[in-house]
PDB file of C-alpha atoms and ligand atoms in Angstrom:
ATOM      1  CA  MET A   1    -254.369 309.453  -7.633  1.00  0.00           C
ATOM      2  CA  ARG A   2    -258.143 309.872  -8.078  1.00  0.00           C
ATOM      3  CA  VAL A   3    -258.438 312.922 -10.285  1.00  0.00           C
ATOM      4  CA  ALA A   4    -261.759 314.597 -11.039  1.00  0.00           C
ATOM      5  CA  VAL A   5    -261.721 316.152 -14.491  1.00  0.00           C
ATOM      6  CA  ILE A   6    -264.240 319.003 -14.708  1.00  0.00           C
ATOM      7  CA  GLY A   7    -265.068 319.432 -18.369  1.00  0.00           C
ATOM      8  CA  ALA A   8    -264.242 315.816 -19.231  1.00  0.00           C
ATOM      9  CA  ASN A   9    -266.121 315.968 -22.532  1.00  0.00           C
ATOM     10  CA  GLY A  10    -264.132 318.959 -23.774  1.00  0.00           C
ATOM     11  CA  GLY A  11    -261.084 318.988 -26.020  1.00  0.00           C
ATOM     12  CA  ILE A  12    -258.462 318.998 -23.272  1.00  0.00           C
ATOM     13  CA  GLY A  13    -260.746 317.032 -20.948  1.00  0.00           C
ATOM     14  CA  ARG A  14    -261.031 314.047 -23.284  1.00  0.00           C
ATOM     15  CA  GLU A  15    -257.272 313.953 -23.774  1.00  0.00           C
ATOM     16  CA  LEU A  16    -256.718 314.300 -20.056  1.00  0.00           C
ATOM     17  CA  VAL A  17    -258.984 311.439 -18.975  1.00  0.00           C
ATOM     18  CA  SER A  18    -257.153 309.061 -21.337  1.00  0.00           C
ATOM     19  CA  ARG A  19    -253.732 310.276 -20.283  1.00  0.00           C
ATOM     20  CA  LEU A  20    -254.496 310.023 -16.585  1.00  0.00           C
ATOM     21  CA  ALA A  21    -255.735 306.452 -17.044  1.00  0.00           C
ATOM     22  CA  ASP A  22    -252.672 305.572 -19.137  1.00  0.00           C
ATOM     23  CA  ALA A  23    -250.425 306.987 -16.401  1.00  0.00           C
ATOM     24  CA  GLY A  24    -252.017 304.729 -13.778  1.00  0.00           C
ATOM     25  CA  HIS A  25    -254.290 307.287 -12.130  1.00  0.00           C
ATOM     26  CA  ASP A  26    -258.041 306.883 -11.576  1.00  0.00           C
ATOM     27  CA  PRO A  27    -259.793 309.627 -13.495  1.00  0.00           C
ATOM     28  CA  ILE A  28    -263.332 310.701 -12.683  1.00  0.00           C
ATOM     29  CA  GLY A  29    -264.870 312.345 -15.728  1.00  0.00           C
ATOM     30  CA  ILE A  30    -267.418 314.983 -14.722  1.00  0.00           C
ATOM     31  CA  VAL A  31    -269.834 315.777 -17.538  1.00  0.00           C
ATOM     32  CA  ARG A  32    -273.225 317.455 -17.667  1.00  0.00           C
ATOM     33  CA  ASP A  33    -275.054 314.932 -19.823  1.00  0.00           C
ATOM     34  CA  GLU A  34    -275.458 311.179 -19.253  1.00  0.00           C
ATOM     35  CA  SER A  35    -275.159 310.612 -23.007  1.00  0.00           C
ATOM     36  CA  GLN A  36    -271.435 311.400 -22.506  1.00  0.00           C
ATOM     37  CA  PHE A  37    -270.902 308.619 -19.945  1.00  0.00           C
ATOM     38  CA  ASP A  38    -269.899 305.894 -22.402  1.00  0.00           C
ATOM     39  CA  ALA A  39    -267.233 308.112 -23.963  1.00  0.00           C
ATOM     40  CA  VAL A  40    -265.741 308.754 -20.511  1.00  0.00           C
ATOM     41  CA  ARG A  41    -265.719 305.014 -19.765  1.00  0.00           C
ATOM     42  CA  ASP A  42    -264.110 304.293 -23.138  1.00  0.00           C
ATOM     43  CA  ARG A  43    -261.239 306.567 -22.118  1.00  0.00           C
ATOM     44  CA  GLY A  44    -260.752 304.768 -18.825  1.00  0.00           C
ATOM     45  CA  GLY A  45    -262.660 307.169 -16.585  1.00  0.00           C
ATOM     46  CA  GLU A  46    -265.524 306.854 -14.131  1.00  0.00           C
ATOM     47  CA  PRO A  47    -268.312 309.111 -15.394  1.00  0.00           C
ATOM     48  CA  ARG A  48    -270.239 311.364 -13.037  1.00  0.00           C
ATOM     49  CA  LEU A  49    -272.819 314.071 -13.564  1.00  0.00           C
ATOM     50  CA  GLY A  50    -272.021 317.628 -12.552  1.00  0.00           C
ATOM     51  CA  ASP A  51    -273.407 320.876 -13.916  1.00  0.00           C
ATOM     52  CA  LEU A  52    -271.493 324.031 -13.109  1.00  0.00           C
ATOM     53  CA  GLU A  53    -274.770 325.937 -13.324  1.00  0.00           C
ATOM     54  CA  GLY A  54    -276.600 323.436 -11.133  1.00  0.00           C
ATOM     55  CA  GLU A  55    -275.882 320.428  -8.911  1.00  0.00           C
ATOM     56  CA  PHE A  56    -272.145 319.951  -8.929  1.00  0.00           C
ATOM     57  CA  ALA A  57    -270.192 319.454  -5.687  1.00  0.00           C
ATOM     58  CA  PRO A  58    -271.158 315.791  -4.924  1.00  0.00           C
ATOM     59  CA  ALA A  59    -269.428 314.728  -8.146  1.00  0.00           C
ATOM     60  CA  LEU A  60    -266.122 315.369  -6.342  1.00  0.00           C
ATOM     61  CA  GLU A  61    -266.739 312.772  -3.648  1.00  0.00           C
ATOM     62  CA  GLY A  62    -263.607 310.687  -3.017  1.00  0.00           C
ATOM     63  CA  ALA A  63    -261.308 312.629  -5.371  1.00  0.00           C
ATOM     64  CA  ASP A  64    -257.723 313.440  -4.368  1.00  0.00           C
ATOM     65  CA  ALA A  65    -257.316 316.154  -6.970  1.00  0.00           C
ATOM     66  CA  ALA A  66    -259.423 318.147  -9.416  1.00  0.00           C
ATOM     67  CA  VAL A  67    -258.672 319.718 -12.774  1.00  0.00           C
ATOM     68  CA  PHE A  68    -260.809 322.548 -14.120  1.00  0.00           C
ATOM     69  CA  THR A  69    -260.853 322.383 -17.907  1.00  0.00           C
ATOM     70  CA  ALA A  70    -264.473 323.342 -18.530  1.00  0.00           C
ATOM     71  CA  GLY A  71    -265.313 326.436 -20.475  1.00  0.00           C
ATOM     72  CA  SER A  72    -268.182 328.374 -21.964  1.00  0.00           C
ATOM     73  CA  GLY A  73    -266.633 328.114 -25.448  1.00  0.00           C
ATOM     74  CA  GLY A  74    -266.420 330.707 -28.158  1.00  0.00           C
ATOM     75  CA  ASP A  75    -270.005 330.434 -29.394  1.00  0.00           C
ATOM     76  CA  THR A  76    -271.811 331.599 -26.262  1.00  0.00           C
ATOM     77  CA  GLY A  77    -272.409 335.084 -24.946  1.00  0.00           C
ATOM     78  CA  TRP A  78    -270.710 336.900 -22.097  1.00  0.00           C
ATOM     79  CA  GLU A  79    -273.392 335.733 -19.669  1.00  0.00           C
ATOM     80  CA  LYS A  80    -271.979 332.176 -20.005  1.00  0.00           C
ATOM     81  CA  THR A  81    -268.464 333.543 -19.580  1.00  0.00           C
ATOM     82  CA  LEU A  82    -269.571 334.865 -16.218  1.00  0.00           C
ATOM     83  CA  LEU A  83    -271.517 331.754 -15.251  1.00  0.00           C
ATOM     84  CA  ILE A  84    -268.988 329.088 -16.344  1.00  0.00           C
ATOM     85  CA  ASP A  85    -265.504 330.572 -16.693  1.00  0.00           C
ATOM     86  CA  LEU A  86    -265.796 332.760 -13.609  1.00  0.00           C
ATOM     87  CA  TRP A  87    -268.557 331.587 -11.295  1.00  0.00           C
ATOM     88  CA  GLY A  88    -268.343 327.917 -12.288  1.00  0.00           C
ATOM     89  CA  ALA A  89    -264.601 327.910 -11.646  1.00  0.00           C
ATOM     90  CA  ARG A  90    -265.098 329.552  -8.258  1.00  0.00           C
ATOM     91  CA  ARG A  91    -267.775 327.014  -7.374  1.00  0.00           C
ATOM     92  CA  CYS A  92    -265.256 324.247  -8.120  1.00  0.00           C
ATOM     93  CA  VAL A  93    -262.751 325.741  -5.690  1.00  0.00           C
ATOM     94  CA  ASP A  94    -265.408 325.966  -2.972  1.00  0.00           C
ATOM     95  CA  ALA A  95    -266.636 322.447  -3.702  1.00  0.00           C
ATOM     96  CA  CYS A  96    -263.082 321.084  -3.423  1.00  0.00           C
ATOM     97  CA  ALA A  97    -262.641 322.779  -0.063  1.00  0.00           C
ATOM     98  CA  GLU A  98    -265.978 321.337   1.066  1.00  0.00           C
ATOM     99  CA  TYR A  99    -265.116 317.795  -0.073  1.00  0.00           C
ATOM    100  CA  GLY A 100    -261.503 317.793   1.102  1.00  0.00           C
ATOM    101  CA  VAL A 101    -259.992 317.733  -2.401  1.00  0.00           C
ATOM    102  CA  ASP A 102    -256.708 319.516  -1.726  1.00  0.00           C
ATOM    103  CA  ARG A 103    -254.917 319.465  -5.092  1.00  0.00           C
ATOM    104  CA  PHE A 104    -256.234 321.595  -7.942  1.00  0.00           C
ATOM    105  CA  VAL A 105    -254.963 322.318 -11.445  1.00  0.00           C
ATOM    106  CA  ALA A 106    -256.746 325.072 -13.348  1.00  0.00           C
ATOM    107  CA  ILE A 107    -256.628 325.547 -17.084  1.00  0.00           C
ATOM    108  CA  SER A 108    -256.632 329.299 -17.340  1.00  0.00           C
ATOM    109  CA  ALA A 109    -255.642 331.284 -20.428  1.00  0.00           C
ATOM    110  CA  TYR A 110    -252.475 333.046 -21.507  1.00  0.00           C
ATOM    111  CA  ASN A 111    -253.715 336.619 -21.301  1.00  0.00           C
ATOM    112  CA  ALA A 112    -255.332 336.204 -17.898  1.00  0.00           C
ATOM    113  CA  SER A 113    -252.109 337.755 -16.665  1.00  0.00           C
ATOM    114  CA  GLU A 114    -252.806 340.865 -18.786  1.00  0.00           C
ATOM    115  CA  PRO A 115    -256.582 340.983 -19.384  1.00  0.00           C
ATOM    116  CA  LEU A 116    -256.474 344.301 -21.242  1.00  0.00           C
ATOM    117  CA  SER A 117    -254.415 342.725 -24.051  1.00  0.00           C
ATOM    118  CA  GLU A 118    -255.554 342.640 -27.696  1.00  0.00           C
ATOM    119  CA  PRO A 119    -257.926 341.682 -29.192  1.00  0.00           C
ATOM    120  CA  GLU A 120    -260.342 343.804 -27.231  1.00  0.00           C
ATOM    121  CA  SER A 121    -263.186 341.351 -27.904  1.00  0.00           C
ATOM    122  CA  LEU A 122    -261.559 338.721 -25.651  1.00  0.00           C
ATOM    123  CA  ARG A 123    -260.972 341.006 -22.665  1.00  0.00           C
ATOM    124  CA  PRO A 124    -264.100 339.961 -20.739  1.00  0.00           C
ATOM    125  CA  TYR A 125    -263.035 336.308 -21.061  1.00  0.00           C
ATOM    126  CA  TRP A 126    -259.544 337.058 -19.779  1.00  0.00           C
ATOM    127  CA  VAL A 127    -260.985 339.075 -16.904  1.00  0.00           C
ATOM    128  CA  ALA A 128    -263.198 336.129 -15.984  1.00  0.00           C
ATOM    129  CA  LYS A 129    -260.225 333.748 -16.090  1.00  0.00           C
ATOM    130  CA  ARG A 130    -258.064 336.121 -14.055  1.00  0.00           C
ATOM    131  CA  CYS A 131    -260.708 336.597 -11.354  1.00  0.00           C
ATOM    132  CA  ALA A 132    -261.162 332.826 -11.133  1.00  0.00           C
ATOM    133  CA  ASP A 133    -257.376 332.380 -10.861  1.00  0.00           C
ATOM    134  CA  ASP A 134    -257.123 335.033  -8.149  1.00  0.00           C
ATOM    135  CA  TYR A 135    -259.843 333.285  -6.165  1.00  0.00           C
ATOM    136  CA  LEU A 136    -258.013 329.959  -6.472  1.00  0.00           C
ATOM    137  CA  GLU A 137    -254.698 331.526  -5.422  1.00  0.00           C
ATOM    138  CA  ARG A 138    -256.312 332.917  -2.278  1.00  0.00           C
ATOM    139  CA  SER A 139    -257.899 329.567  -1.403  1.00  0.00           C
ATOM    140  CA  SER A 140    -256.438 326.899   0.852  1.00  0.00           C
ATOM    141  CA  LEU A 141    -255.984 324.474  -2.063  1.00  0.00           C
ATOM    142  CA  ASP A 142    -252.615 323.286  -3.396  1.00  0.00           C
ATOM    143  CA  ALA A 143    -253.011 324.899  -6.777  1.00  0.00           C
ATOM    144  CA  THR A 144    -251.223 325.003 -10.081  1.00  0.00           C
ATOM    145  CA  ILE A 145    -252.503 327.406 -12.713  1.00  0.00           C
ATOM    146  CA  LEU A 146    -251.706 326.679 -16.360  1.00  0.00           C
ATOM    147  CA  ARG A 147    -252.172 329.504 -18.838  1.00  0.00           C
ATOM    148  CA  PRO A 148    -251.952 328.028 -22.332  1.00  0.00           C
ATOM    149  CA  THR A 149    -251.969 330.168 -25.424  1.00  0.00           C
ATOM    150  CA  ARG A 150    -254.293 329.479 -28.395  1.00  0.00           C
ATOM    151  CA  LEU A 151    -255.224 325.780 -28.489  1.00  0.00           C
ATOM    152  CA  THR A 152    -255.173 323.513 -31.525  1.00  0.00           C
ATOM    153  CA  ASP A 153    -256.350 319.969 -32.170  1.00  0.00           C
ATOM    154  CA  ASP A 154    -252.977 319.027 -33.663  1.00  0.00           C
ATOM    155  CA  GLU A 155    -251.290 315.793 -32.674  1.00  0.00           C
ATOM    156  CA  ALA A 156    -249.447 315.723 -29.374  1.00  0.00           C
ATOM    157  CA  THR A 157    -245.761 316.586 -29.604  1.00  0.00           C
ATOM    158  CA  GLY A 158    -244.773 315.794 -26.017  1.00  0.00           C
ATOM    159  CA  ARG A 159    -242.947 319.102 -25.947  1.00  0.00           C
ATOM    160  CA  VAL A 160    -243.917 322.597 -24.838  1.00  0.00           C
ATOM    161  CA  SER A 161    -242.418 325.905 -23.888  1.00  0.00           C
ATOM    162  CA  ALA A 162    -243.253 326.977 -20.327  1.00  0.00           C
ATOM    163  CA  ARG A 163    -242.678 330.408 -18.846  1.00  0.00           C
ATOM    164  CA  PHE A 164    -242.767 331.209 -15.186  1.00  0.00           C
ATOM    165  CA  GLU A 165    -242.204 334.955 -15.546  1.00  0.00           C
ATOM    166  CA  PHE A 166    -245.070 337.334 -16.100  1.00  0.00           C
ATOM    167  CA  ARG A 167    -243.525 339.819 -18.508  1.00  0.00           C
ATOM    168  CA  ASP A 168    -242.593 337.783 -21.562  1.00  0.00           C
ATOM    169  CA  GLU A 169    -243.969 337.763 -25.076  1.00  0.00           C
ATOM    170  CA  GLY A 170    -246.281 335.223 -26.702  1.00  0.00           C
ATOM    171  CA  GLY A 171    -245.296 332.029 -28.462  1.00  0.00           C
ATOM    172  CA  ASP A 172    -246.595 329.274 -30.699  1.00  0.00           C
ATOM    173  CA  ALA A 173    -250.075 327.767 -30.429  1.00  0.00           C
ATOM    174  CA  ILE A 174    -250.212 324.523 -28.455  1.00  0.00           C
ATOM    175  CA  PRO A 175    -252.044 321.219 -29.059  1.00  0.00           C
ATOM    176  CA  ARG A 176    -254.757 320.429 -26.495  1.00  0.00           C
ATOM    177  CA  ALA A 177    -253.110 317.017 -26.092  1.00  0.00           C
ATOM    178  CA  ASP A 178    -249.877 318.632 -24.902  1.00  0.00           C
ATOM    179  CA  VAL A 179    -251.762 320.768 -22.384  1.00  0.00           C
ATOM    180  CA  ALA A 180    -253.433 317.588 -21.112  1.00  0.00           C
ATOM    181  CA  GLN A 181    -250.039 315.930 -20.704  1.00  0.00           C
ATOM    182  CA  ALA A 182    -248.753 319.019 -18.888  1.00  0.00           C
ATOM    183  CA  VAL A 183    -251.628 318.620 -16.403  1.00  0.00           C
ATOM    184  CA  VAL A 184    -250.574 315.025 -15.726  1.00  0.00           C
ATOM    185  CA  ALA A 185    -246.971 316.184 -15.258  1.00  0.00           C
ATOM    186  CA  CYS A 186    -248.065 318.911 -12.813  1.00  0.00           C
ATOM    187  CA  LEU A 187    -250.139 316.478 -10.750  1.00  0.00           C
ATOM    188  CA  GLU A 188    -247.080 314.251 -10.512  1.00  0.00           C
ATOM    189  CA  ASN A 189    -244.750 317.100  -9.504  1.00  0.00           C
ATOM    190  CA  ASP A 190    -245.557 318.873  -6.226  1.00  0.00           C
ATOM    191  CA  GLY A 191    -242.951 321.465  -7.124  1.00  0.00           C
ATOM    192  CA  THR A 192    -245.575 323.040  -9.360  1.00  0.00           C
ATOM    193  CA  ILE A 193    -247.873 323.796  -6.402  1.00  0.00           C
ATOM    194  CA  GLY A 194    -248.248 327.539  -6.068  1.00  0.00           C
ATOM    195  CA  GLU A 195    -246.972 328.175  -9.590  1.00  0.00           C
ATOM    196  CA  THR A 196    -248.659 329.936 -12.500  1.00  0.00           C
ATOM    197  CA  ILE A 197    -247.230 328.629 -15.753  1.00  0.00           C
ATOM    198  CA  ARG A 198    -247.764 329.999 -19.235  1.00  0.00           C
ATOM    199  CA  LEU A 199    -247.719 327.282 -21.891  1.00  0.00           C
ATOM    200  CA  PHE A 200    -246.863 327.473 -25.600  1.00  0.00           C
ATOM    201  CA  GLY A 201    -245.888 325.088 -28.312  1.00  0.00           C
ATOM    202  CA  GLY A 202    -242.172 324.437 -27.961  1.00  0.00           C
ATOM    203  CA  ASP A 203    -239.235 322.076 -27.879  1.00  0.00           C
ATOM    204  CA  THR A 204    -238.775 321.131 -24.238  1.00  0.00           C
ATOM    205  CA  PRO A 205    -240.018 317.721 -23.049  1.00  0.00           C
ATOM    206  CA  ILE A 206    -243.125 318.432 -20.973  1.00  0.00           C
ATOM    207  CA  GLU A 207    -241.921 316.916 -17.693  1.00  0.00           C
ATOM    208  CA  ASN A 208    -238.831 319.143 -17.825  1.00  0.00           C
ATOM    209  CA  ALA A 209    -240.616 322.278 -19.000  1.00  0.00           C
ATOM    210  CA  ILE A 210    -243.050 322.430 -16.084  1.00  0.00           C
ATOM    211  CA  ARG A 211    -240.322 322.062 -13.437  1.00  0.00           C
ATOM    212  CA  PRO A 212    -239.916 325.435 -11.695  1.00  0.00           C
ATOM    213  CA  ASP A 213    -236.212 324.697 -11.170  1.00  0.00           C
ATOM    214  CA  GLY A 214    -235.799 323.369 -14.698  1.00  0.00           C
TER     215      GLY A 214
HETATM  216  N1  NAP B   1    -259.765 327.716 -26.964  1.00  0.00           N
HETATM  217  C1  NAP B   1    -258.581 328.215 -26.666  1.00  0.00           C
HETATM  218  O1  NAP B   1    -257.787 328.575 -27.560  1.00  0.00           O
HETATM  219  C2  NAP B   1    -258.182 328.341 -25.218  1.00  0.00           C
HETATM  220  C3  NAP B   1    -256.978 328.991 -24.915  1.00  0.00           C
HETATM  221  C4  NAP B   1    -256.548 329.024 -23.590  1.00  0.00           C
HETATM  222  C5  NAP B   1    -257.304 328.422 -22.596  1.00  0.00           C
HETATM  223  N2  NAP B   1    -258.501 327.811 -22.922  1.00  0.00           N
HETATM  224  C6  NAP B   1    -259.241 327.160 -21.818  1.00  0.00           C
HETATM  225  O2  NAP B   1    -258.883 325.785 -21.854  1.00  0.00           O
HETATM  226  C7  NAP B   1    -259.928 325.005 -21.261  1.00  0.00           C
HETATM  227  C8  NAP B   1    -260.280 323.837 -22.169  1.00  0.00           C
HETATM  228  O3  NAP B   1    -260.554 324.321 -23.460  1.00  0.00           O
HETATM  229  P1  NAP B   1    -261.157 323.327 -24.573  1.00  0.00           P
HETATM  230  O4  NAP B   1    -261.195 324.112 -25.835  1.00  0.00           O
HETATM  231  O5  NAP B   1    -260.469 322.030 -24.508  1.00  0.00           O
HETATM  232  O6  NAP B   1    -262.632 323.172 -23.983  1.00  0.00           O
HETATM  233  P2  NAP B   1    -263.989 322.767 -24.753  1.00  0.00           P
HETATM  234  O7  NAP B   1    -263.693 321.759 -25.792  1.00  0.00           O
HETATM  235  O8  NAP B   1    -264.705 324.040 -25.134  1.00  0.00           O
HETATM  236  O9  NAP B   1    -264.779 322.033 -23.574  1.00  0.00           O
HETATM  237  C9  NAP B   1    -265.334 322.717 -22.524  1.00  0.00           C
HETATM  238  C10 NAP B   1    -266.146 321.728 -21.711  1.00  0.00           C
HETATM  239  O10 NAP B   1    -266.812 322.450 -20.656  1.00  0.00           O
HETATM  240  C11 NAP B   1    -268.055 321.824 -20.467  1.00  0.00           C
HETATM  241  N3  NAP B   1    -269.037 322.686 -19.831  1.00  0.00           N
HETATM  242  C12 NAP B   1    -269.565 323.831 -20.314  1.00  0.00           C
HETATM  243  N4  NAP B   1    -270.526 324.282 -19.486  1.00  0.00           N
HETATM  244  C13 NAP B   1    -270.604 323.392 -18.458  1.00  0.00           C
HETATM  245  C14 NAP B   1    -271.409 323.293 -17.301  1.00  0.00           C
HETATM  246  N5  NAP B   1    -272.387 324.188 -17.034  1.00  0.00           N
HETATM  247  N6  NAP B   1    -271.217 322.255 -16.456  1.00  0.00           N
HETATM  248  C15 NAP B   1    -270.270 321.312 -16.715  1.00  0.00           C
HETATM  249  N7  NAP B   1    -269.475 321.350 -17.812  1.00  0.00           N
HETATM  250  C16 NAP B   1    -269.656 322.378 -18.672  1.00  0.00           C
HETATM  251  C17 NAP B   1    -268.523 321.468 -21.868  1.00  0.00           C
HETATM  252  O11 NAP B   1    -269.516 320.467 -21.788  1.00  0.00           O
HETATM  253  P3  NAP B   1    -270.295 319.907 -23.099  1.00  0.00           P
HETATM  254  O12 NAP B   1    -269.320 318.972 -23.757  1.00  0.00           O
HETATM  255  O13 NAP B   1    -271.486 319.234 -22.519  1.00  0.00           O
HETATM  256  O14 NAP B   1    -270.618 321.107 -23.939  1.00  0.00           O
HETATM  257  C18 NAP B   1    -267.236 321.017 -22.536  1.00  0.00           C
HETATM  258  O15 NAP B   1    -267.064 319.628 -22.458  1.00  0.00           O
HETATM  259  C19 NAP B   1    -261.091 325.953 -20.990  1.00  0.00           C
HETATM  260  O16 NAP B   1    -261.068 326.330 -19.622  1.00  0.00           O
HETATM  261  C20 NAP B   1    -260.750 327.158 -21.888  1.00  0.00           C
HETATM  262  O17 NAP B   1    -261.316 328.351 -21.372  1.00  0.00           O
HETATM  263  C21 NAP B   1    -258.941 327.758 -24.197  1.00  0.00           C
END
């Protein structure tokens, strides 16, 4: 599968490009700076330029699926939360519809299901993620939404805890590498289409954890 990774230079994005290539897929790494091209190639991806605040949609040409794992990051202001996490994500959905990219996996965030959760300082971010998720759910795309909890740069474990219900409590932080592997598992399991899955660190092998019937 040709998978466009939006945010390919990010923490999850880097892991994901490598894991897609290792799994026999053809990753396209979309980045916003040509200086990042070599790093995408080194991970087995085809680099392309795409800026969520500028020219973006043509970078999806020829892709079968897209993964949104870009983000404004914790060091920018709320204006970037609006422009990247909300509007940028919506632009990706529209661009996929325009370019015939039917399959979409979004990296959302745990509390997007309850944006008025604590801490109060993160509420605007969760609102942005939730509104982007709602837009994706209403689109024509075959979507899977992953809502990981706090991310770490710990080593991959190959195991997670996944929750399909909306009213459960939090869990352990999760390595970015395990979220990346969960994306690969979702792309390879059409049973996850239409699902919103909360992800935590855990003990269940990833391929089993993301199965709705598992
Ligand atoms: N941090 C957490 O604990 C947490 C928890 C749950 C969910 N998430 C979500 O998980 C996802 C991945 O997180 P992460 O920490 O792995 O991400 P990250 O390392 O912060 O990477 C984000 C990527 O987005 C790219 N980006 C930013 N603005 C862009 C633009 N205008 N056009 C194109 N690309 C742009 C950045 O590009 P540059 O490399 O050029 O800066 C960067 O590579 C994000 O959607 C985040 O919101 C994070």
